[in-house]
Coordinates of C-alpha atoms (C1' of nucleotides) in Angstrom, one line a residue:
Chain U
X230 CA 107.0 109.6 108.5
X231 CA 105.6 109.2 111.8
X232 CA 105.1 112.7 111.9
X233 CA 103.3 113.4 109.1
X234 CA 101.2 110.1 109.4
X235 CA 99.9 111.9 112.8
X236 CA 99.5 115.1 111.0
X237 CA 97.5 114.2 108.1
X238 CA 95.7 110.9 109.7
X239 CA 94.8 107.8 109.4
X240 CA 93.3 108.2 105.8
X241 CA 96.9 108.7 103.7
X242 CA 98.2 106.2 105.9
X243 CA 96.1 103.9 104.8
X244 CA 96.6 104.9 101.3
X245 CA 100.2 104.2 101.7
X246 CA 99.9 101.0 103.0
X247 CA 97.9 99.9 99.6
X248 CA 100.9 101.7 97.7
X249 CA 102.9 99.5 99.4
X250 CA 101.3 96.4 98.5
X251 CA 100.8 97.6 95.0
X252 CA 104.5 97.4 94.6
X253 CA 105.3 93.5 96.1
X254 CA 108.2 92.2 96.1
X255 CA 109.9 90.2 93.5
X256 CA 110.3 87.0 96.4
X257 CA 106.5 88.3 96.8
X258 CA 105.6 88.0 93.1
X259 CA 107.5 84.7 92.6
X260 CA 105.4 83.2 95.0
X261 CA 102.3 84.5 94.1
X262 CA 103.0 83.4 90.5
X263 CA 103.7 79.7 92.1
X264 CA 100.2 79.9 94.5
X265 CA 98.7 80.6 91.0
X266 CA 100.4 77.3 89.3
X267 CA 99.4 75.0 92.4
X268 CA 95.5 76.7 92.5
X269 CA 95.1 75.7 88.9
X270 CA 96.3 72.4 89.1
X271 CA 99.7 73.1 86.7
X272 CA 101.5 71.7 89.8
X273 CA 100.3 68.8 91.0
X274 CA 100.9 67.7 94.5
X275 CA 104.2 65.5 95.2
X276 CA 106.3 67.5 92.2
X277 CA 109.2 68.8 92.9
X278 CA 110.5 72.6 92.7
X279 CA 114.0 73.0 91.7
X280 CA 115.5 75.8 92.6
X281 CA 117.6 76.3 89.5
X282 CA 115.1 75.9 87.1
X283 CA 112.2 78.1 88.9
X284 CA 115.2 80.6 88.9
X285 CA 115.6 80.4 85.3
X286 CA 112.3 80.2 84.4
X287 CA 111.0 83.6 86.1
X288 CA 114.2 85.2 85.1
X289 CA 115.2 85.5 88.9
X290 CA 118.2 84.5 91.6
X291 CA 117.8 81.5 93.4
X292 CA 118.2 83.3 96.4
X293 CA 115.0 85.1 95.7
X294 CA 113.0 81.9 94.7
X295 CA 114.1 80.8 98.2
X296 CA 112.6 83.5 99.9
X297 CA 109.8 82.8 98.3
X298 CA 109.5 78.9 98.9
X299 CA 110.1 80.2 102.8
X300 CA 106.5 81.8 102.4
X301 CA 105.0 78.8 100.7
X302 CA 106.1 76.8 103.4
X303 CA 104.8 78.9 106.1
X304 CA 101.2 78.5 103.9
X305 CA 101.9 74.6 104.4
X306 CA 101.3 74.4 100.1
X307 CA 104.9 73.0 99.5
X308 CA 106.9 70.8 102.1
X309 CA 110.7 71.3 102.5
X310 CA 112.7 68.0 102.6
X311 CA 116.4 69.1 103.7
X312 CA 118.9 68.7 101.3
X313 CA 116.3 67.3 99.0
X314 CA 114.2 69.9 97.4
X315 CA 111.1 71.5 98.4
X316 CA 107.8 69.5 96.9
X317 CA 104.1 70.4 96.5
X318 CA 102.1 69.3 99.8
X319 CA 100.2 66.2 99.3
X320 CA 97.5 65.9 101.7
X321 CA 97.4 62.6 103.1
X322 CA 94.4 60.7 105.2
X323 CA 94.7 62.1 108.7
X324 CA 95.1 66.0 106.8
X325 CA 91.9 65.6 105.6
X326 CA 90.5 64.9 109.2
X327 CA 92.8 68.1 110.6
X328 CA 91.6 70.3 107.8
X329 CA 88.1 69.8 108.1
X330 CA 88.7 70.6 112.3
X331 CA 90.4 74.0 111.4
X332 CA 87.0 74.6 109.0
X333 CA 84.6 73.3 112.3
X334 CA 86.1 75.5 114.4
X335 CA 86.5 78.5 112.4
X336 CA 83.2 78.8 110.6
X337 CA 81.5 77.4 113.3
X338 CA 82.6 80.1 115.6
X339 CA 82.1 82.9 112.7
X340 CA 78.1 82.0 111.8
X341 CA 77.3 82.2 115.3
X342 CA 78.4 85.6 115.7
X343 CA 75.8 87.3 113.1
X344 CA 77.7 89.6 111.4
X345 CA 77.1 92.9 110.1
X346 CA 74.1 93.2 106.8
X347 CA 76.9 94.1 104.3
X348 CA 78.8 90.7 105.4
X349 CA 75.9 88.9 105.7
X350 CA 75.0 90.0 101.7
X351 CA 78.4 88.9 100.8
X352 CA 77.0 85.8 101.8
X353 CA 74.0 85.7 99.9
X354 CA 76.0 87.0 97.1
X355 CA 78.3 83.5 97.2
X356 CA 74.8 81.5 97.3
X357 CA 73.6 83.2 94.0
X358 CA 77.1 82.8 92.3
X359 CA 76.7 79.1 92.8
X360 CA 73.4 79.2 91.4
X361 CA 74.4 81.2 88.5
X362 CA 77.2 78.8 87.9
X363 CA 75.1 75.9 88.2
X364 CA 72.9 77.0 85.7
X365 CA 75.4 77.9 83.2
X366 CA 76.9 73.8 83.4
X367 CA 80.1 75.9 84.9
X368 CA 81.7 73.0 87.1
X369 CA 84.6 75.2 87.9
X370 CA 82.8 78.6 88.7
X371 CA 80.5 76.3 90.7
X372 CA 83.8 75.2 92.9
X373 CA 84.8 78.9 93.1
X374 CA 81.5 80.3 94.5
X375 CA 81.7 77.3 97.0
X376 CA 85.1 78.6 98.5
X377 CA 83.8 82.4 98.7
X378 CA 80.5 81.1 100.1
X379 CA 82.6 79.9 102.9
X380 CA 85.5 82.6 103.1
X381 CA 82.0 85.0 103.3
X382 CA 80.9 82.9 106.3
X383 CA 84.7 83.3 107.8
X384 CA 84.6 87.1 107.2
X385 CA 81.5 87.5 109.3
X386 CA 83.7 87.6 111.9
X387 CA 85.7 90.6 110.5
X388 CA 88.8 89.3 111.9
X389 CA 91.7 90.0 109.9
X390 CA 93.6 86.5 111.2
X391 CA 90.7 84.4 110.5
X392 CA 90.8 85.3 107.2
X393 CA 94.1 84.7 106.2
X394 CA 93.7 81.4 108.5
X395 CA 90.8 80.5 106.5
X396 CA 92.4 81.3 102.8
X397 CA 95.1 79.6 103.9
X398 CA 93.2 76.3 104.7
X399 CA 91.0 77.0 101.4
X400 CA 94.2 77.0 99.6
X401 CA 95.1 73.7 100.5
X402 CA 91.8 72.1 99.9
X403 CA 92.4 73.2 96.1
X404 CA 95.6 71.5 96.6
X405 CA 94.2 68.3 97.4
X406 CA 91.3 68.5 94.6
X407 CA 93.6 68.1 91.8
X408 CA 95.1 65.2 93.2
X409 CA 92.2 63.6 92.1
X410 CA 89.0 64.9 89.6
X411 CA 86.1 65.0 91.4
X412 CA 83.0 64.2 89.5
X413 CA 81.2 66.5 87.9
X414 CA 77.9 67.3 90.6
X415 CA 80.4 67.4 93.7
X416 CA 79.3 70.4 94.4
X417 CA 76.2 70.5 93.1
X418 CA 74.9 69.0 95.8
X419 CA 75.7 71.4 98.1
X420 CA 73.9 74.2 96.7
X421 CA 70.7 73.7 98.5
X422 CA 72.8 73.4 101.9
X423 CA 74.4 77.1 100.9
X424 CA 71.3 78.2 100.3
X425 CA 69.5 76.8 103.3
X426 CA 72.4 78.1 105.8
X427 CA 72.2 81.6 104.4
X428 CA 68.9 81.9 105.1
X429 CA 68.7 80.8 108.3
X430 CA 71.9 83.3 108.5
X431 CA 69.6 86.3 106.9
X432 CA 66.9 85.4 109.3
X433 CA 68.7 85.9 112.6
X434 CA 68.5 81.9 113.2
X435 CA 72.2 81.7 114.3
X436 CA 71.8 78.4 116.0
X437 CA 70.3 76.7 113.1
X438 CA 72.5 78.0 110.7
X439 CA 75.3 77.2 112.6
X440 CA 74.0 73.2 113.0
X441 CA 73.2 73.1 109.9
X442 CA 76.8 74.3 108.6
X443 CA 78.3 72.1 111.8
X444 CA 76.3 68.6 109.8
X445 CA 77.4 70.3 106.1
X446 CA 81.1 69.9 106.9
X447 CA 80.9 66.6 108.6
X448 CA 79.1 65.4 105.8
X449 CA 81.7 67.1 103.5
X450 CA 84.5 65.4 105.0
X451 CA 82.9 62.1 105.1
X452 CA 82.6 62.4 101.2
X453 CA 86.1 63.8 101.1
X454 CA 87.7 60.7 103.2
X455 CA 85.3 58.3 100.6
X456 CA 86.9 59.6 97.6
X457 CA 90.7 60.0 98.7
X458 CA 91.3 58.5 101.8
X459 CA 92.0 54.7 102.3
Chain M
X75 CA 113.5 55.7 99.5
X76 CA 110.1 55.2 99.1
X77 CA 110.5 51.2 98.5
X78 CA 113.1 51.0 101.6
X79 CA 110.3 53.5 103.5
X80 CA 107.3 50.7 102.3
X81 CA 109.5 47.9 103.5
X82 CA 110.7 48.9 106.9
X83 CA 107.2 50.3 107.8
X84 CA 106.7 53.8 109.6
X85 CA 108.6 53.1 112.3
X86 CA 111.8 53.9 110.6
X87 CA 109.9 56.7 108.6
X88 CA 109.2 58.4 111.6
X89 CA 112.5 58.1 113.0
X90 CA 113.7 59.9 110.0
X91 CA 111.8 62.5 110.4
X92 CA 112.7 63.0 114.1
X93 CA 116.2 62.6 112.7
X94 CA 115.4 65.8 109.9
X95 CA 113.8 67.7 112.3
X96 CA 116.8 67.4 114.8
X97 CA 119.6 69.2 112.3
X98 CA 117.7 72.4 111.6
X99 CA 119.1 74.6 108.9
X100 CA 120.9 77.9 109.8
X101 CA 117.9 79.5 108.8
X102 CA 115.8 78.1 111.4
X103 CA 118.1 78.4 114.3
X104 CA 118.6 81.7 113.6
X105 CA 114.9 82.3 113.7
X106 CA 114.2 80.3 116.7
X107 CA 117.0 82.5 118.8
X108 CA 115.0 85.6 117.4
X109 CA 112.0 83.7 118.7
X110 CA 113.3 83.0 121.8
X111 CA 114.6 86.7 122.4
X112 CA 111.1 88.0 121.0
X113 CA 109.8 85.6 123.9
X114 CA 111.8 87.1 126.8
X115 CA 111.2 90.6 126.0
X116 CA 114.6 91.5 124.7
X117 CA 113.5 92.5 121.5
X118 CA 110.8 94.9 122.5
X119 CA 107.4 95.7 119.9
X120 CA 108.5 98.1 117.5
X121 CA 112.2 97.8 117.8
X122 CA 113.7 97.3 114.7
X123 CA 116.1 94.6 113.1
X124 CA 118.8 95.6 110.9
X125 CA 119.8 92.5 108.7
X126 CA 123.9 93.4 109.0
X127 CA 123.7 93.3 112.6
X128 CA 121.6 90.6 113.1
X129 CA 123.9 88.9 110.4
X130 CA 127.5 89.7 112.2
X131 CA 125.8 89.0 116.4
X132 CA 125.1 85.6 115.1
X133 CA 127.7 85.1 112.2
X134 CA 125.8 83.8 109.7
X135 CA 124.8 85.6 106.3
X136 CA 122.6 88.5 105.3
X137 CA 120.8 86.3 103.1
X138 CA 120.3 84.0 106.1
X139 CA 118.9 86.0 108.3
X140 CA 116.5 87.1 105.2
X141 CA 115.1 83.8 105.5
X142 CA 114.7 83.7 109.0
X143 CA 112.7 86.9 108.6
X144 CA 110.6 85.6 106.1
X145 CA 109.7 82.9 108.6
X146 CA 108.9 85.4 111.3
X147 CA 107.4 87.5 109.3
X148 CA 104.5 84.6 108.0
X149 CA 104.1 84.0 111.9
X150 CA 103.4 87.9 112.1
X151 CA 106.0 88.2 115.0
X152 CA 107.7 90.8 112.7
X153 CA 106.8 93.5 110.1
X154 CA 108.1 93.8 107.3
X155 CA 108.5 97.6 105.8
X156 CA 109.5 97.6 102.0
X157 CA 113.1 99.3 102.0
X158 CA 112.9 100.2 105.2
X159 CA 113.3 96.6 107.4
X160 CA 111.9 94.8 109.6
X161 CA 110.5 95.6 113.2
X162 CA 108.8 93.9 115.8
X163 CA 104.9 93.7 115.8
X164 CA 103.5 95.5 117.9
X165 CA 99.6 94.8 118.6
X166 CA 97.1 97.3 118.4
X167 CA 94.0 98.3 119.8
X168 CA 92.1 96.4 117.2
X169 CA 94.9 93.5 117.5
X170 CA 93.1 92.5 121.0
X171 CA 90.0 91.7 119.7
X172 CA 91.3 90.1 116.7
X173 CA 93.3 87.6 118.9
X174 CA 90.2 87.2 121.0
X175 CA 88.5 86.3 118.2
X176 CA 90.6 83.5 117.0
X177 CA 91.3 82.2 120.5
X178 CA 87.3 81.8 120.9
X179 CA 86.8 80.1 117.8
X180 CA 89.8 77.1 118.3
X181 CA 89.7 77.0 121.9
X182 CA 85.8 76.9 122.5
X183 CA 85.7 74.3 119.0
X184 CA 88.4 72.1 120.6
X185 CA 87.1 71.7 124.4
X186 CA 83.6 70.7 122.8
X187 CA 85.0 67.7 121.5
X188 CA 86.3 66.6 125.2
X189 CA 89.9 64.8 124.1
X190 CA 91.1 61.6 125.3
X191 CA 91.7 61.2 128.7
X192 CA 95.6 61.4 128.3
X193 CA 95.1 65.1 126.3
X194 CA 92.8 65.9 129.4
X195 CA 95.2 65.0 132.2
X196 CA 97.6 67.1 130.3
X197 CA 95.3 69.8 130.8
X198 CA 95.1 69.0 134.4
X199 CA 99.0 68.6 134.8
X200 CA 98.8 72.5 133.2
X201 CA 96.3 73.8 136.7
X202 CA 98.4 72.3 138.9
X203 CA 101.6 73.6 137.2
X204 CA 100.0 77.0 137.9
X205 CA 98.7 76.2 141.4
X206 CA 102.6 75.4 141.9
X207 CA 104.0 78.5 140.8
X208 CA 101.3 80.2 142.7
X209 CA 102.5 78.7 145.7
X210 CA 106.4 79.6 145.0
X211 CA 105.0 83.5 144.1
X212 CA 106.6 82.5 140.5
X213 CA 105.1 85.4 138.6
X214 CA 106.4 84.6 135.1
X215 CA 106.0 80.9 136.2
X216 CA 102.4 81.7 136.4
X217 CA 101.8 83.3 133.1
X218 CA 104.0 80.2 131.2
X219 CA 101.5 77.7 132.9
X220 CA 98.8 79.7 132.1
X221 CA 99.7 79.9 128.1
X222 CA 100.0 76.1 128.6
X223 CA 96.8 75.5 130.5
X224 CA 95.4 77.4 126.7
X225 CA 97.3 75.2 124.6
X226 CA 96.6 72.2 126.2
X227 CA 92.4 73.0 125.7
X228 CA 93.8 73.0 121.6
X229 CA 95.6 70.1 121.4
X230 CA 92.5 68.3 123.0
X231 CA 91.6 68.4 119.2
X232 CA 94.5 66.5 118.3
X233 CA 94.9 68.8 115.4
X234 CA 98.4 69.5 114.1
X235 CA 97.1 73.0 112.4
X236 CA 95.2 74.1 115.6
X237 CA 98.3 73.5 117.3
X238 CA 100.4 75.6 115.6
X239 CA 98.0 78.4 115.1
X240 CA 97.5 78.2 118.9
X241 CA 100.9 78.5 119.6
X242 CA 101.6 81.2 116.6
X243 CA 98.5 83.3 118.3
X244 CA 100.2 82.6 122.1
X245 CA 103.8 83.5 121.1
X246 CA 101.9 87.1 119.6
X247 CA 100.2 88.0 122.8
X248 CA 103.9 86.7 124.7
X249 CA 104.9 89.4 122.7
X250 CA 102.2 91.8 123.5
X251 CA 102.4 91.6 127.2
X252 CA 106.3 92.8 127.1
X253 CA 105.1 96.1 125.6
X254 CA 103.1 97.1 129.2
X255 CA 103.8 95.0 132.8
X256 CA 101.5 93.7 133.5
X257 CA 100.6 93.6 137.4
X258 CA 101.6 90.7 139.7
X259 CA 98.7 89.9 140.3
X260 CA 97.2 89.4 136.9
X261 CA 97.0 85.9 136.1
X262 CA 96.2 84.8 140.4
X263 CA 93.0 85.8 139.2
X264 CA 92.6 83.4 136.8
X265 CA 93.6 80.4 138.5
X266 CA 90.2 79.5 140.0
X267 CA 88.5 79.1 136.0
X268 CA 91.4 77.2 135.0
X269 CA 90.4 74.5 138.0
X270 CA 86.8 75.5 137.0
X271 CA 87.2 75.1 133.8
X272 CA 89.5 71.4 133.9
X273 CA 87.2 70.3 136.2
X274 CA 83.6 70.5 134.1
X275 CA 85.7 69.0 131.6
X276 CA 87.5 65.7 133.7
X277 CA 83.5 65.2 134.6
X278 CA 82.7 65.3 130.9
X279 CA 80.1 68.4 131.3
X280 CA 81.4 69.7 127.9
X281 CA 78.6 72.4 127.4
X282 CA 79.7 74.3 130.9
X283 CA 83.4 74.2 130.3
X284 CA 82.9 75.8 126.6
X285 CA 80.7 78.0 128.5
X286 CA 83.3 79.1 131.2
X287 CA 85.9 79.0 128.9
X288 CA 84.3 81.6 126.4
X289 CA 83.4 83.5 129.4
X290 CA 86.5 83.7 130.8
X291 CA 88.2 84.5 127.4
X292 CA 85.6 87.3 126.9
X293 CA 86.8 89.0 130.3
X294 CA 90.3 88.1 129.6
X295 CA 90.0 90.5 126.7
X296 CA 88.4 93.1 128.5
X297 CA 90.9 93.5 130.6
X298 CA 93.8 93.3 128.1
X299 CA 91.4 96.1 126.4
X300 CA 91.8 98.1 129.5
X301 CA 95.2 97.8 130.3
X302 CA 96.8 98.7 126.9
X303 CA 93.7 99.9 124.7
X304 CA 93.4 103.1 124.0
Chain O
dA59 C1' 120.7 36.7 91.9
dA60 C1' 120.3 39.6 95.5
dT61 C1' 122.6 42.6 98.6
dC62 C1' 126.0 45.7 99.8
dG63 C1' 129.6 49.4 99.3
dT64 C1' 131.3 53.1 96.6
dC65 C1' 131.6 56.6 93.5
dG66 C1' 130.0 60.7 90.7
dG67 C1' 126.7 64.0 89.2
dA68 C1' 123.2 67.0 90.6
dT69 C1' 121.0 69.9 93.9
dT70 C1' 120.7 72.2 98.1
dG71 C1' 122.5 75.2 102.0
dT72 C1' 125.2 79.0 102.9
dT73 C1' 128.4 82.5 102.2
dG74 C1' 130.5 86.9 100.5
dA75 C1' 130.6 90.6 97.5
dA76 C1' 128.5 93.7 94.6
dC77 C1' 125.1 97.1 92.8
dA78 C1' 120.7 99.8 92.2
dA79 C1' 116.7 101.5 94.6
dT80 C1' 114.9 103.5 98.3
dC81 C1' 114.4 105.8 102.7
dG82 C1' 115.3 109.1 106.5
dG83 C1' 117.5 112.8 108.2
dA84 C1' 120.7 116.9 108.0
dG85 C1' 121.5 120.9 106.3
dA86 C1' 120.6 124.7 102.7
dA87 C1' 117.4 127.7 100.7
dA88 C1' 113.1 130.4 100.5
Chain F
dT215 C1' 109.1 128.0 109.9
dT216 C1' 108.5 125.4 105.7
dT217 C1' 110.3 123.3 101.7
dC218 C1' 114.0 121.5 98.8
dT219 C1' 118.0 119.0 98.0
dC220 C1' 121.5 116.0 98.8
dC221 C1' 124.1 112.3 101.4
dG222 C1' 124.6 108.2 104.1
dA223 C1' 122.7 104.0 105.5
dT224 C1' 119.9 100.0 104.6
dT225 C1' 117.3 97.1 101.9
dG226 C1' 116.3 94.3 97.6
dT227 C1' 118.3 91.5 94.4
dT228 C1' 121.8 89.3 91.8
dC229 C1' 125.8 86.6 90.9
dA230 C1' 129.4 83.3 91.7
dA231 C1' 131.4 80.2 94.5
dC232 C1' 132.0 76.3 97.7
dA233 C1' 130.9 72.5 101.1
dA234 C1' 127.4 69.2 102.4
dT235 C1' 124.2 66.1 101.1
dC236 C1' 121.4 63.1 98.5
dC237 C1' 120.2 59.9 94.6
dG238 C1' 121.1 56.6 91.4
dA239 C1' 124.3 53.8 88.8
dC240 C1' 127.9 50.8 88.7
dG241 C1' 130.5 47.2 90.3
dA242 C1' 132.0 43.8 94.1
dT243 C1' 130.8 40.2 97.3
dT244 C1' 128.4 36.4 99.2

DNA sequence: AATCGTCGGATTGTTGAACAATCGGAGAAA
DNA sequence: TTTCTCCGATTGTTCAACAATCCGACGATT
């Protein structure tokens, strides 16, 4: 393989790689089907997973709905209790704190780099899905184009790690939103920040799109720690 | 559990905890002496791991050791080749600056909070640690209190999830520097920013030491550029 | 009545064996 | 040499079993 990946370059090598991927695993394809459940809110945080009945359900061995609660775990969405079970991860007070640091430092960083025009119109591109979405009453869409406004702002960076760090993080928020409805203009209000960072982004003004993103997520947290926290 | 937890307060919660966390499963000790032989270079990038003989060295089952891989595998110290195994990662050329990138964004975010002083003196303890095994001519001593210097700048954040993406990022460039020696006096050079660095930060000067500190990380990467890139 | 053991059912942790699917390489054929 | 075919080895997945552990219920003690 090695030889013919030299031979015919980097270009069927890459094509292989998204063969690869095409054809997941079943552990893979368990757990993706269970990411799916916890992002719409089917599980809610605190339930538990039994092993048995996960294995039944999906018409697969346990030992292969283990492997896959070994990723979920590693993604920090479900929380292993030894001899117990594994449950969906409930964010608690001081997360919310630690979350919204990973977010600081992370987009932070990523704004204030520039990025390239394509990234930077993936950006734009989030701002006008929230729009779209805001003025079609769609409270859900509206939550949707928030999380790729900011996984845009991450991928400015064009680091593969950050990325997967940031989705990561992104999935746990979603986590923690169906612990408890937020209202229906939670987002809403952040529109005109999206917008307002984005431009600054399209106009070169790194510093002042990165304070201004540095006061939306301390403000976002605030509002966060309001509604759940104690 | 939950009453008894309410009534005896988090003291005994905690203790709990400790007590979980103290009776790993077979799956995680197999994964941690992986980890630690990734760590010392026994297990070189690219080598592979065969699951039978992984399974008999350390007795335990195939389907064990399949779960310790997954873990590995979500801390990217291992690849994961459908039907073919698993291997160690090795980092590329690209890999550099994708580390560099992350380590910029948490460790720059995290010294520009400043820390208590108990998270700074443990940054402090970290230089001296270093001038120490200067002073023996402790090579490897000098690249472990190096690493530690790094993570103790993160945990000035007091951020669980910084902290273990920290250490996940430092236990892949452990990894890296086993594929090529690096020279004895690699890290000597560093020593002076590290005091630099600890320094502007004990006076409270937090915009210098996130300067110097993204300075020094943007050399750092130069150089690993020029010693392994391409 | 409240607390404390104890017991039993249910679930997890781990093993061992089995089988199909797939891969890489060795050798045969062109 | 290049290509084709086949074989051995390894992975992916399942199944069945067992010990260890936990939870809750039931009953005994003060």
């Amino acid at each position: 393989m090695t030889t013919s990946e030299a031979a015919a370059g980097p270009a069927l090598a890459a094509a292989a790689a998204r063969l690869r991927v095409a054809v997941p695993s079943v552990a893979d394809r368990v757990a993706a089907e269970l990411r799916l459940q916890l992002a719409e809110g089917l599980l809610l945080p605190g339930a538990r997973l039994t092993e048995s009945t996960i294995a039944e359900d999906l018409g697969v061995s346990r030992n292969t709905v283990r492997e896959a609660f070994a990723e979920l775990a590693a993604e920090r969405l479900v929380v292993r209790h030894p001899n117990r079970g594994v449950f969906v991860a409930s964010l608690e007070a001081g997360d919310i704190h630690d979350v919204y640091t990973v977010r600081r430092a992370i987009e932070v960083s990523a704004i204030s780099g520039g990025g390239s025009p394509e990234r930077v119109a993936a950006v734009r591109a989030a701002v006008e899905e929230g729009k779209a979405a805001a003025a079609a009453n769609d409270e859900e869409g509206l939550g949707n184009a928030n999380q790729h406004f900011h996984g845009a702002i991450v991928a400015l960076a064009g680091s593969r790690r950050l990325d997967t760090i940031m989705s990561q993080v992104l999935a746990e928020m979603r986590l923690f939103f169906h612990k408890a409805t937020v209202d229906a203009h939670f987002y809403r209000g952040y529109l005109p920040d999206n917008e307002e960072i984005c431009s600054a982004l399209e106009a070169g003004d790194l510093d002042r799109a990165g304070e201004l993103l540095l006061a939306y997520l301390n403000r976002s947290e605030e509002r966060q720690a309001a509604v759940h926290g104690e």
